[in-house]
Each structure stands twice: as structure tokens, then as C-alpha cells.
Amino acid sequence: MNIMKAKKFTRRQVIATTSAGFIGTMINLPFRSFGINSNRQLKKLAVNGGEKTHQGSWPKWPYWDQSAEPGILEMFRTGRWWRGDGEYVSEFEKKYAALMGAKRCLATASGTTALTTALGVLGVDAGDEVLVSPYTFIASYNAIFVHKALPVFVDSDPETFLMDPKKIEGKITDRTVAILPVHIYGLPVDMDSVNKVARGHNLKVVEDACQAWLAEYRGKRTGTLGDLGCFSFQNSKHLPAGEGGAILGNDDAVMDRCHSYHNCGRPYGGMKAEKGYPSRGYNYRMQQSQALILMSQMKRFENDNDIRLSNALYLDKKLKEIPGIVPYKLADGATRAVYHLYPFRYIKEMFNNVTKEKFLRALSAEGIPCSSGYGKQNKDGLFEEAFSSRGYKRLFSEARLKQWRDENILPGNDQLSDQAVTFSQSLLLGSKADMDDIVNAITKIYENRETLI
Ligand SMILES: Cc1ncc(COP(=O)(O)O)c(C=O)c1O
């Protein structure tokens, strides 16, 4: 195929392909050239036996900081492994709260236990309903299931990859007690809109910021914008410790209760107190070793995020020039994203209907690791498994569960799941030449799309 036959569309036109009706119109647009290498000779795709675009390796994750070793070894040798015997978890909490601009931080064993604690302390109980983003890691739903409450999905906006705030109100019932917006991939949700609906209906807001450390909305850090914000420090995360999590909050009484809840129900302040357990609670504590690793990782955390941001903005600029490649759009009010994954949508109609699976295979063969984002999890078996349990049958009427099934139609999320493609955060720590390889590989696939059918 001649390179001059490649089609050029504006970003607005490509975005318009989200509505299927526009696609037919676009197919008839005139052929023009595009991309950063538009004069280059066509090369055979690696998946078809050609040379791959990216020959080198990609940054590995996580990085180990050797300077942390003496402190960690000393802590292990003295046997002060749990937070009741040491200062490191509290020290980390102070540092993390200060960095994020929150009054208080509670460190937890994981992001899941942070979410479970936040929802429990804010009053989510058996038989309640919680509005949640469908396009997320499964733990966002599971934290609701732990409380024997009903996760109710607010459809995604395929352009932002996030909960569509315009669709929240329609999902509220007399049992709704909270909203759990997810800043997925580190893309900030439009929190003013979420908080406005929440205030109007007396609902609590727990931000799932498990992928959004240092992201900003109207200049404030995500995780500080609702009643409570939750984070994950699992190994793939920007601030990794194997496992780990945190809750941020500004209300002392609520944060005291979170502390108590995560510490077997002991009153706040009594780490080892054996007498008096005024509330139910669990053991969701962070270990000393996790806190030490986190504090060592914090040394590079902000700089890494700056590199990811710079590379993501570069990709935004280059990728939107390729027909059928639509980078995420920031939600209203979002001022900084942090790219736990770099997401874009692949519009197969612009690639001669080459399926996303074939596109991903071709891109991987070019030396660019990629994946397809979250599936249509709202249709996975876990909901029917929960609803058929004795507990859920007692808590929710047949009529309510039928209504849930009838309303479990999420066209925005279906479209997003069909079209999403992601690069992991560690790719964004590469050089500008690495980013050019990503752009060149996708351009090469576009130019050779007819050979993939
Ligand atoms: C969006 C989201 N929510 C919740 C979690 C749960 O965190 P953890 O794995 O630390 O329990 C994760 C972790 O991957 C996540 O990405």
C-alpha cells in the first residue's frame, strides 16, 4: 500500500468514531499522509516475519534501593517487625500525609483493606448500596461485597475511561449510602461533580486512588477530595512495597475510627491494649518492613512521575495523529494524571476492521508490550455467585436483584472494554527514543493494516 494513501483525521473526527454512525462517513474522507515517519518506506510487520521496531529492552519494575538495606536488616535483627513495636509505620504515615496534602494517613496491609476499612467506618452495612465505577480492578467491587452491600455500576465515559458523573443520579435508590469513584490508571475523576451529587443525597464519598498517587484535580491531590481516599502500594504500583495500602482523611474522629477498625477494634492510641474493645475491627495492619521499603521508594517517586508525565504528553501528541488511535481525555477539572497505565482506544474500523486482539499481537511482536485493559466485568459470574448466596437473598429482594440485572446495561463501559489498549507505567520510564518506537510501531501497523486481515 502506498503511504500517501494513509488517511488523516483531526482528533475531533477520530473521537467522533465513538458513535458508530460516524464511522461510515469517515471511511469516505480523502486519503492524506500522517505520522512522524510519513516518508519512510513501508516495512513488513514483525508479526508477519519482518524486523521488530523496538530492539532494546524496557525499564524493569520495581527498582531496589540498596541504601535501604542497613535499616531494614537492623529492624529484622532486633525483631521489631510489627507496628506495635516500632516507629516506621507511623513515620511513613506522617510523610505520606504531608506529601499528599492530607491531615492524616493510616497505613494498611493493602489497598483492598484500605477500601474495606474506609467503607466500613463511613457506615456501609449489609443491605446497603454503593455506586461504583465498572472500569476498575476487581478489588473496588470486592471491598463492597465484604460488607454484604450491593455494588451498583455508574456507566463509564469511554473518552475519559472514568465514571460518567452525569449518570450517577439515575442510579441512586433509598438504600444508596456511598459513591466509590475510581481514578483508574491515575486519571482523576471529575470530583466536583461527584461531591455535588453526594452532598445533594447525603452520601459518603470514598475515592479509590489505588492507582492515583500524586494525580491532581484542580491542583489538589486525588485521595484528598472525598470523605476518605484509598491507595495501594502493591508491587506493580508507582510506590511499591510488595503489598501495602493507605487511607487519607482530614476528619480526626473518622481517622481515629479507621485506626481502630484496622487494629482489631482497639481504641485509637492503644496499639497493644488488651482491655476494652469498643467496636468491631480486624487486623489490617501494615508491617514495619513495608514502611521502610515505602520510605526508600519515596525518594524516587516524584521524579519518576515527572518522567512518566513528560513521556505520556509526548505520546498524546504523536498518537492522536494516527487514524483510529484515540488517547484518553482528561475529565473536567483534572490537572495532572499519573499513568499507572497509559491508555488509548483502538478504533478497529479505522484499521480495516483488524480485531483488537490481532492489533495487540502485532504491537507486541514489534517489541512494544501492551494489554487490553479491563474486560466487561459487570457481566462476570461474581455477581450471580454473590446474589445466589443465602446472605444476599436475605438482604435484597427478588425485585431489587431483577432491577439490578435489568439496569446492568453499560454501553459506555462495553465500548471502552472493546476499544481500550494500555501500556504499563514502566514503559513510560523509557527514553524519548523509546516513545518514538511506540509511535513508529503503531504507525507501521496502521500502514500495513491490510496485511493483518
Ligand atoms: C483500582 C484499584 N483498586 C483497588 C486495588 C486493590 O489494591 P491491593 O492490590 O493493594 O489490595 C487495586 C490494586 O491493584 C487497584 O488497582
Coordinates of C-alpha atoms and ligand atoms in Angstrom, one line a residue:
M1 CA 0.0 0.0 0.0
N2 CA 1.3 3.5 -0.8
I3 CA 2.0 5.6 2.2
M4 CA 0.2 8.5 0.5
K5 CA -3.0 6.5 0.8
A6 CA -2.9 6.7 4.6
K7 CA -5.9 8.7 5.9
K8 CA -5.6 11.8 8.1
F9 CA -8.3 12.8 10.6
T10 CA -8.4 15.5 13.2
R11 CA -8.6 14.5 16.9
R12 CA -12.2 15.6 16.9
Q13 CA -13.1 13.5 13.9
V14 CA -11.5 10.4 15.5
I15 CA -13.2 10.9 18.8
A16 CA -16.5 11.1 16.8
T17 CA -16.0 7.4 15.9
T18 CA -17.2 6.6 19.4
S19 CA -20.6 6.9 17.8
A20 CA -20.8 4.1 15.3
G21 CA -22.9 6.3 12.9
F22 CA -19.9 8.5 12.2
I23 CA -17.6 5.6 11.0
G24 CA -19.3 5.2 7.7
T25 CA -18.9 8.9 7.0
M26 CA -15.2 8.8 7.9
I27 CA -14.4 6.0 5.6
N28 CA -15.2 8.3 2.7
L29 CA -12.8 11.0 3.7
P30 CA -9.9 11.8 1.3
F31 CA -6.5 10.0 1.7
R32 CA -3.7 12.1 3.1
S33 CA -0.4 11.3 4.9
F34 CA 0.2 11.5 8.7
G35 CA 2.5 10.4 11.5
I36 CA 6.2 11.1 12.4
N37 CA 7.7 8.9 9.7
S38 CA 5.3 9.5 6.8
N39 CA 8.1 9.4 4.2
R40 CA 9.6 6.2 5.4
Q41 CA 9.5 3.0 3.2
L42 CA 6.8 0.5 4.2
K43 CA 8.3 -2.3 6.2
K44 CA 7.0 -5.8 6.8
L45 CA 5.3 -6.2 10.2
A46 CA 7.3 -8.3 12.7
V47 CA 4.2 -10.5 13.2
N48 CA 4.5 -11.3 9.5
G49 CA 8.2 -12.1 9.7
G50 CA 9.6 -8.5 9.5
E51 CA 12.1 -6.8 11.7
K52 CA 10.7 -5.6 15.0
T53 CA 10.5 -1.8 15.7
H54 CA 11.9 -1.8 19.2
Q55 CA 15.1 -3.8 19.5
G56 CA 16.1 -2.9 23.1
S57 CA 14.6 -3.8 26.5
W58 CA 12.2 -1.7 28.7
P59 CA 12.8 -0.4 32.2
K60 CA 12.2 -3.1 34.8
W61 CA 9.9 -2.6 37.8
P62 CA 10.3 -2.3 40.8
Y63 CA 13.7 -0.8 41.4
W64 CA 15.6 -1.8 44.6
D65 CA 17.3 0.9 46.7
Q66 CA 20.4 -0.6 48.2
S67 CA 20.8 2.3 50.6
A68 CA 17.7 1.0 52.4
E69 CA 19.3 -2.3 53.3
P70 CA 21.2 -1.5 56.6
G71 CA 18.0 0.0 58.1
I72 CA 15.8 -3.0 57.0
L73 CA 18.4 -5.5 58.3
E74 CA 18.7 -3.7 61.6
M75 CA 14.9 -3.8 62.0
F76 CA 14.8 -7.5 61.2
R77 CA 17.7 -8.3 63.6
T78 CA 16.0 -6.6 66.5
G79 CA 12.8 -8.4 66.0
R80 CA 10.7 -5.2 65.8
W81 CA 8.7 -6.4 62.9
W82 CA 5.2 -5.3 63.6
R83 CA 4.0 -1.7 64.0
G84 CA 3.2 -2.2 67.7
D85 CA 7.0 -2.4 68.4
G86 CA 8.3 0.2 66.1
E87 CA 8.2 3.7 64.7
Y88 CA 8.5 3.2 60.9
V89 CA 4.8 2.8 60.0
S90 CA 3.9 5.9 61.9
E91 CA 6.8 7.7 60.3
F92 CA 5.7 6.7 56.8
E93 CA 2.1 7.8 57.6
K94 CA 3.3 11.3 58.5
K95 CA 5.5 11.6 55.4
Y96 CA 2.7 10.3 53.1
A97 CA 0.1 12.6 54.6
A98 CA 2.4 15.6 54.2
L99 CA 3.3 14.7 50.6
M100 CA -0.4 14.3 49.6
G101 CA -1.7 17.4 51.4
A102 CA -3.9 15.5 53.9
K103 CA -4.2 16.0 57.6
R104 CA -4.0 12.3 58.5
C105 CA -2.9 9.0 56.9
L106 CA -3.4 5.4 58.1
A107 CA -1.2 2.8 56.6
T108 CA -2.8 -0.6 55.9
A109 CA -1.9 -4.1 54.7
S110 CA -3.2 -3.4 51.2
G111 CA -5.4 -1.2 49.0
T112 CA -8.2 -3.7 49.4
T113 CA -8.1 -3.5 53.2
A114 CA -7.8 0.3 53.0
L115 CA -11.1 0.4 50.9
T116 CA -12.8 -2.1 53.2
T117 CA -11.9 -0.1 56.3
A118 CA -12.9 3.3 54.7
L119 CA -16.3 1.9 53.6
G120 CA -16.9 0.2 57.0
V121 CA -16.0 3.3 59.0
L122 CA -18.2 5.5 56.9
G123 CA -21.1 3.2 57.7
V124 CA -21.6 0.9 54.7
D125 CA -23.5 -2.1 56.0
A126 CA -25.3 -5.2 55.0
G127 CA -28.1 -4.4 52.6
D128 CA -26.8 -1.0 51.6
E129 CA -25.9 0.0 48.0
V130 CA -22.7 1.7 46.8
L131 CA -22.3 3.3 43.4
V132 CA -19.0 2.3 41.8
S133 CA -17.1 2.7 38.6
P134 CA -17.3 -0.5 36.5
Y135 CA -14.0 0.0 34.7
T136 CA -11.6 -0.9 37.5
F137 CA -9.6 -3.6 39.2
I138 CA -11.9 -6.2 40.8
A139 CA -10.9 -5.1 44.4
S140 CA -13.1 -2.0 44.1
Y141 CA -16.2 -4.2 43.9
N142 CA -14.9 -6.8 46.4
A143 CA -14.5 -4.1 49.1
I144 CA -18.3 -3.5 48.7
F145 CA -19.1 -7.2 48.8
V146 CA -17.1 -7.6 52.0
H147 CA -19.8 -5.5 53.7
K148 CA -22.6 -7.6 52.1
A149 CA -23.6 -4.4 50.3
L150 CA -24.6 -4.2 46.6
P151 CA -22.2 -2.7 44.1
V152 CA -24.3 -0.6 41.6
F153 CA -22.5 0.5 38.5
V154 CA -22.4 4.0 37.1
D155 CA -21.6 3.7 33.4
S156 CA -18.1 4.8 32.1
D157 CA -17.5 7.6 29.8
P158 CA -15.4 6.0 27.1
E159 CA -13.5 9.2 26.4
T160 CA -12.2 9.7 29.9
F161 CA -12.2 5.9 31.0
L162 CA -13.9 7.1 34.2
M163 CA -17.3 7.0 35.9
D164 CA -19.6 9.4 34.0
P165 CA -20.8 11.9 36.7
K166 CA -23.9 12.7 34.6
K167 CA -25.1 9.1 35.2
I168 CA -24.7 8.9 38.9
E169 CA -28.0 10.4 40.0
G170 CA -30.1 7.9 38.0
K171 CA -28.6 5.0 40.0
I172 CA -29.4 6.3 43.5
T173 CA -32.0 4.4 45.5
D174 CA -33.2 4.7 49.0
R175 CA -30.5 2.2 50.0
T176 CA -27.6 4.1 48.5
V177 CA -25.2 5.2 51.1
A178 CA -21.9 5.9 49.3
I179 CA -20.1 6.6 46.0
L180 CA -16.8 4.9 45.2
P181 CA -15.3 6.7 42.2
V182 CA -12.1 5.1 40.8
H183 CA -9.3 7.3 39.4
I184 CA -8.3 4.5 37.1
Y185 CA -4.9 4.4 35.6
G186 CA -4.2 7.6 37.6
L187 CA -6.7 9.7 35.6
P188 CA -8.6 12.0 38.0
V189 CA -12.4 11.7 38.1
D190 CA -14.4 15.0 38.0
M191 CA -14.7 15.1 41.8
D192 CA -16.7 18.4 42.0
S193 CA -19.5 16.7 40.1
V194 CA -19.3 13.6 42.2
N195 CA -19.2 15.5 45.5
K196 CA -22.1 17.7 44.4
V197 CA -24.4 14.7 43.8
A198 CA -23.2 13.1 47.1
R199 CA -24.0 16.3 49.1
G200 CA -27.4 16.5 47.5
H201 CA -28.3 13.0 48.6
N202 CA -26.3 12.8 51.8
L203 CA -23.9 10.1 50.5
K204 CA -20.3 9.4 51.6
V205 CA -17.5 9.5 49.0
V206 CA -14.6 7.1 49.2
E207 CA -12.0 7.7 46.4
D208 CA -10.4 4.6 45.0
A209 CA -7.0 6.3 44.4
C210 CA -5.2 2.9 44.4
Q211 CA -3.7 3.8 41.0
A212 CA -3.5 7.6 41.5
W213 CA -0.7 8.7 43.8
L214 CA 0.2 12.4 43.1
A215 CA -2.5 12.9 40.5
E216 CA -4.2 16.2 40.8
Y217 CA -7.7 17.6 40.4
R218 CA -8.0 21.4 40.4
G219 CA -4.5 21.5 41.9
K220 CA -5.3 19.1 44.8
R221 CA -4.1 15.6 45.1
T222 CA -6.5 12.8 44.4
G223 CA -7.4 10.8 47.5
T224 CA -7.9 14.1 49.4
L225 CA -11.1 15.2 47.7
G226 CA -13.8 12.9 49.1
D227 CA -14.5 11.8 52.7
L228 CA -11.7 9.3 52.6
G229 CA -9.2 8.3 49.9
C230 CA -7.5 4.9 49.5
F231 CA -4.2 3.9 47.9
S232 CA -2.4 0.6 47.0
F233 CA 1.4 0.0 47.3
Q234 CA 1.3 -3.5 45.7
N235 CA 4.4 -4.3 43.7
S236 CA 3.4 -3.0 40.3
K237 CA 2.4 0.4 41.7
H238 CA 4.4 3.7 41.4
L239 CA 5.1 3.5 45.2
P240 CA 5.7 -0.3 45.7
A241 CA 6.3 -2.4 48.8
G242 CA 5.2 -5.9 47.7
E243 CA 1.9 -5.2 49.4
G244 CA 0.6 -2.2 51.3
G245 CA -2.1 0.5 51.3
A246 CA -3.2 3.7 52.9
I247 CA -6.2 5.8 53.8
L248 CA -6.1 9.6 53.7
G249 CA -8.6 11.8 55.6
N250 CA -8.9 15.2 57.3
D251 CA -11.5 14.4 60.0
D252 CA -9.7 13.3 63.2
A253 CA -12.7 11.4 64.6
V254 CA -13.2 9.4 61.3
M255 CA -9.4 8.7 61.1
D256 CA -9.3 7.5 64.7
R257 CA -12.1 5.1 63.9
C258 CA -10.2 3.9 60.8
H259 CA -7.2 3.2 63.0
S260 CA -9.4 1.3 65.5
Y261 CA -11.1 -0.7 62.7
H262 CA -7.8 -1.8 61.2
N263 CA -6.4 -2.7 64.6
C264 CA -8.9 -5.3 65.9
G265 CA -11.2 -2.6 67.2
R266 CA -8.8 -1.4 69.9
P267 CA -9.4 2.3 70.8
Y268 CA -7.2 4.7 68.8
G269 CA -3.9 5.2 70.7
G270 CA -3.9 1.8 72.3
M271 CA -1.7 -0.3 69.9
K272 CA -1.4 -3.2 72.3
A273 CA -4.2 -2.5 74.8
E274 CA -5.8 -5.8 75.8
K275 CA -8.8 -4.4 77.7
G276 CA -11.8 -2.7 76.2
Y277 CA -12.7 -3.3 72.5
P278 CA -15.5 -0.8 72.0
S279 CA -16.0 -1.6 68.3
R280 CA -15.7 -4.4 65.8
G281 CA -12.4 -4.4 64.0
Y282 CA -9.9 -6.5 62.0
N283 CA -6.2 -6.9 61.6
Y284 CA -5.3 -4.9 58.5
R285 CA -2.1 -3.5 59.8
M286 CA 1.0 -2.6 57.8
Q287 CA 4.3 -4.2 58.8
Q288 CA 7.5 -2.3 59.6
S289 CA 9.3 -3.8 56.6
Q290 CA 6.7 -2.4 54.2
A291 CA 7.0 1.1 55.7
L292 CA 10.8 1.0 55.4
I293 CA 10.6 -0.1 51.8
L294 CA 8.0 2.6 51.0
M295 CA 10.1 5.4 52.6
S296 CA 13.1 4.3 50.4
Q297 CA 10.9 4.2 47.3
M298 CA 9.6 7.7 48.1
K299 CA 13.0 9.1 47.2
R300 CA 12.4 8.5 43.5
F301 CA 8.7 8.6 43.4
E302 CA 8.1 12.2 42.4
N303 CA 10.9 12.2 39.8
D304 CA 9.6 9.0 38.2
N305 CA 6.1 10.6 38.0
D306 CA 7.6 13.6 36.2
I307 CA 9.3 11.4 33.6
R308 CA 6.0 9.4 33.1
L309 CA 4.1 12.6 32.6
S310 CA 6.5 14.0 30.1
N311 CA 6.5 10.8 28.1
A312 CA 2.7 10.5 28.3
L313 CA 2.2 14.0 27.0
Y314 CA 4.6 13.2 24.2
L315 CA 2.7 10.1 23.3
D316 CA -0.6 12.0 23.5
K317 CA 0.7 14.4 20.9
K318 CA 2.0 11.8 18.5
L319 CA -0.6 9.1 18.8
K320 CA -3.6 11.3 18.2
E321 CA -2.2 11.9 14.7
I322 CA -2.7 8.2 13.8
P323 CA -6.2 7.5 12.5
G324 CA -8.1 5.1 14.8
I325 CA -5.9 5.8 17.9
V326 CA -7.6 7.9 20.5
P327 CA -5.7 8.8 23.7
Y328 CA -7.7 9.2 26.9
K329 CA -9.3 12.6 27.5
L330 CA -8.8 14.3 30.9
A331 CA -12.1 14.8 32.8
D332 CA -13.2 18.3 33.6
G333 CA -11.1 19.8 36.4
A334 CA -8.3 17.2 36.1
T335 CA -5.0 19.0 36.3
R336 CA -2.5 16.1 36.4
A337 CA -2.7 12.4 35.6
V338 CA -0.1 9.9 36.7
Y339 CA -0.5 7.0 34.3
H340 CA -0.4 3.8 36.2
L341 CA -1.1 2.6 32.7
Y342 CA -1.1 4.7 29.6
P343 CA -4.4 4.2 27.9
F344 CA -5.8 4.8 24.5
R345 CA -8.7 3.5 22.4
Y346 CA -8.2 1.5 19.3
I347 CA -10.9 2.0 16.7
K348 CA -10.8 -1.1 14.6
E349 CA -13.0 0.4 11.9
M350 CA -10.1 2.7 11.0
F351 CA -7.7 -0.3 10.7
N352 CA -9.8 -2.2 8.1
N353 CA -11.6 -4.0 10.9
V354 CA -8.5 -5.7 12.2
T355 CA -9.5 -7.0 15.6
K356 CA -8.0 -5.5 18.8
E357 CA -6.6 -8.9 19.6
K358 CA -4.7 -9.0 16.3
F359 CA -3.6 -5.4 16.8
L360 CA -2.2 -6.3 20.3
R361 CA -0.4 -9.3 18.9
A362 CA 1.1 -7.2 16.1
L363 CA 2.2 -4.5 18.5
S364 CA 3.8 -7.0 21.0
A365 CA 5.7 -8.5 18.0
E366 CA 7.1 -5.1 17.3
G367 CA 8.7 -5.2 20.7
I368 CA 6.0 -3.0 22.4
P369 CA 4.4 -4.8 25.4
C370 CA 0.7 -3.9 25.6
S371 CA -2.5 -5.2 27.0
S372 CA -6.2 -4.8 26.6
G373 CA -7.3 -3.2 29.8
Y374 CA -10.3 -4.3 31.9
G375 CA -13.0 -6.6 30.4
K376 CA -16.8 -6.3 30.9
Q377 CA -16.5 -7.4 34.5
N378 CA -20.1 -6.3 35.2
K379 CA -21.1 -9.4 33.3
D380 CA -18.7 -11.7 35.0
G381 CA -20.0 -14.6 37.2
L382 CA -19.1 -13.0 40.5
F383 CA -22.4 -11.1 40.7
E384 CA -24.6 -14.1 40.2
E385 CA -22.4 -16.0 42.6
A386 CA -23.0 -13.3 45.3
F387 CA -26.7 -12.9 44.5
S388 CA -27.3 -16.7 44.8
S389 CA -25.8 -16.8 48.3
R390 CA -28.0 -17.1 51.3
G391 CA -26.9 -13.7 52.7
Y392 CA -27.7 -11.7 49.5
K393 CA -31.0 -13.5 49.1
R394 CA -31.9 -12.4 52.6
L395 CA -30.7 -8.9 52.2
F396 CA -32.0 -8.0 48.7
S397 CA -35.5 -8.7 47.3
E398 CA -36.0 -10.7 44.1
A399 CA -37.4 -7.4 42.6
R400 CA -34.3 -5.4 43.5
L401 CA -32.0 -8.0 42.0
K402 CA -34.1 -8.2 38.9
Q403 CA -33.9 -4.4 38.6
W404 CA -30.1 -4.6 39.1
R405 CA -29.9 -7.1 36.2
D406 CA -32.2 -5.0 34.0
E407 CA -30.0 -2.0 34.7
N408 CA -26.7 -3.7 34.3
I409 CA -26.5 -2.4 30.7
L410 CA -23.5 -0.2 30.4
P411 CA -23.0 0.8 26.7
G412 CA -20.1 3.3 27.6
N413 CA -18.3 0.6 29.5
D414 CA -18.8 -2.0 26.8
Q415 CA -17.4 0.3 24.2
L416 CA -14.5 1.1 26.4
S417 CA -13.7 -2.5 27.2
D418 CA -13.9 -3.3 23.4
Q419 CA -11.6 -0.5 22.4
A420 CA -9.1 0.1 25.3
V421 CA -5.4 -0.6 24.9
T422 CA -2.8 0.1 27.6
F423 CA 1.0 0.3 28.2
S424 CA 2.3 -0.3 31.7
Q425 CA 3.8 2.5 33.7
S426 CA 7.3 1.2 33.4
L427 CA 7.3 1.8 29.6
L428 CA 6.8 5.4 30.4
L429 CA 10.1 5.5 32.3
G430 CA 11.8 4.9 28.9
S431 CA 13.6 7.5 26.8
K432 CA 12.1 9.7 24.1
A433 CA 13.6 7.3 21.5
D434 CA 11.6 4.5 23.2
M435 CA 8.4 6.6 22.9
D436 CA 9.2 7.1 19.2
D437 CA 9.4 3.4 18.8
I438 CA 5.9 3.1 20.3
V439 CA 4.6 5.7 17.8
N440 CA 6.5 4.1 14.9
A441 CA 5.3 0.6 15.7
I442 CA 1.6 1.7 15.7
T443 CA 2.1 3.8 12.6
K444 CA 3.7 0.7 10.9
I445 CA 0.7 -1.4 11.9
Y446 CA -1.7 1.2 10.5
E447 CA 0.2 1.4 7.2
N448 CA 0.2 -2.4 7.0
R449 CA -3.3 -3.0 8.3
E450 CA -4.3 -4.7 5.1
T451 CA -1.8 -7.5 5.8
L452 CA -3.3 -8.4 9.1
I453 CA -6.7 -9.4 7.9
Ligands
LIG1 C1 -8.2 0.4 41.2 C2 -7.7 -0.5 42.3 N1 -8.4 -0.6 43.4 C3 -8.1 -1.4 44.4 C4 -6.9 -2.1 44.4 C5 -6.5 -3.1 45.5 O1 -5.3 -2.8 46.0 P1 -4.4 -4.1 46.6 O2 -4.0 -5.0 45.5 O3 -3.2 -3.4 47.2 O4 -5.3 -4.8 47.6 C6 -6.1 -2.0 43.2 C7 -4.8 -2.8 43.1 O5 -4.4 -3.2 42.1 C8 -6.5 -1.2 42.2 O6 -5.7 -1.1 41.1

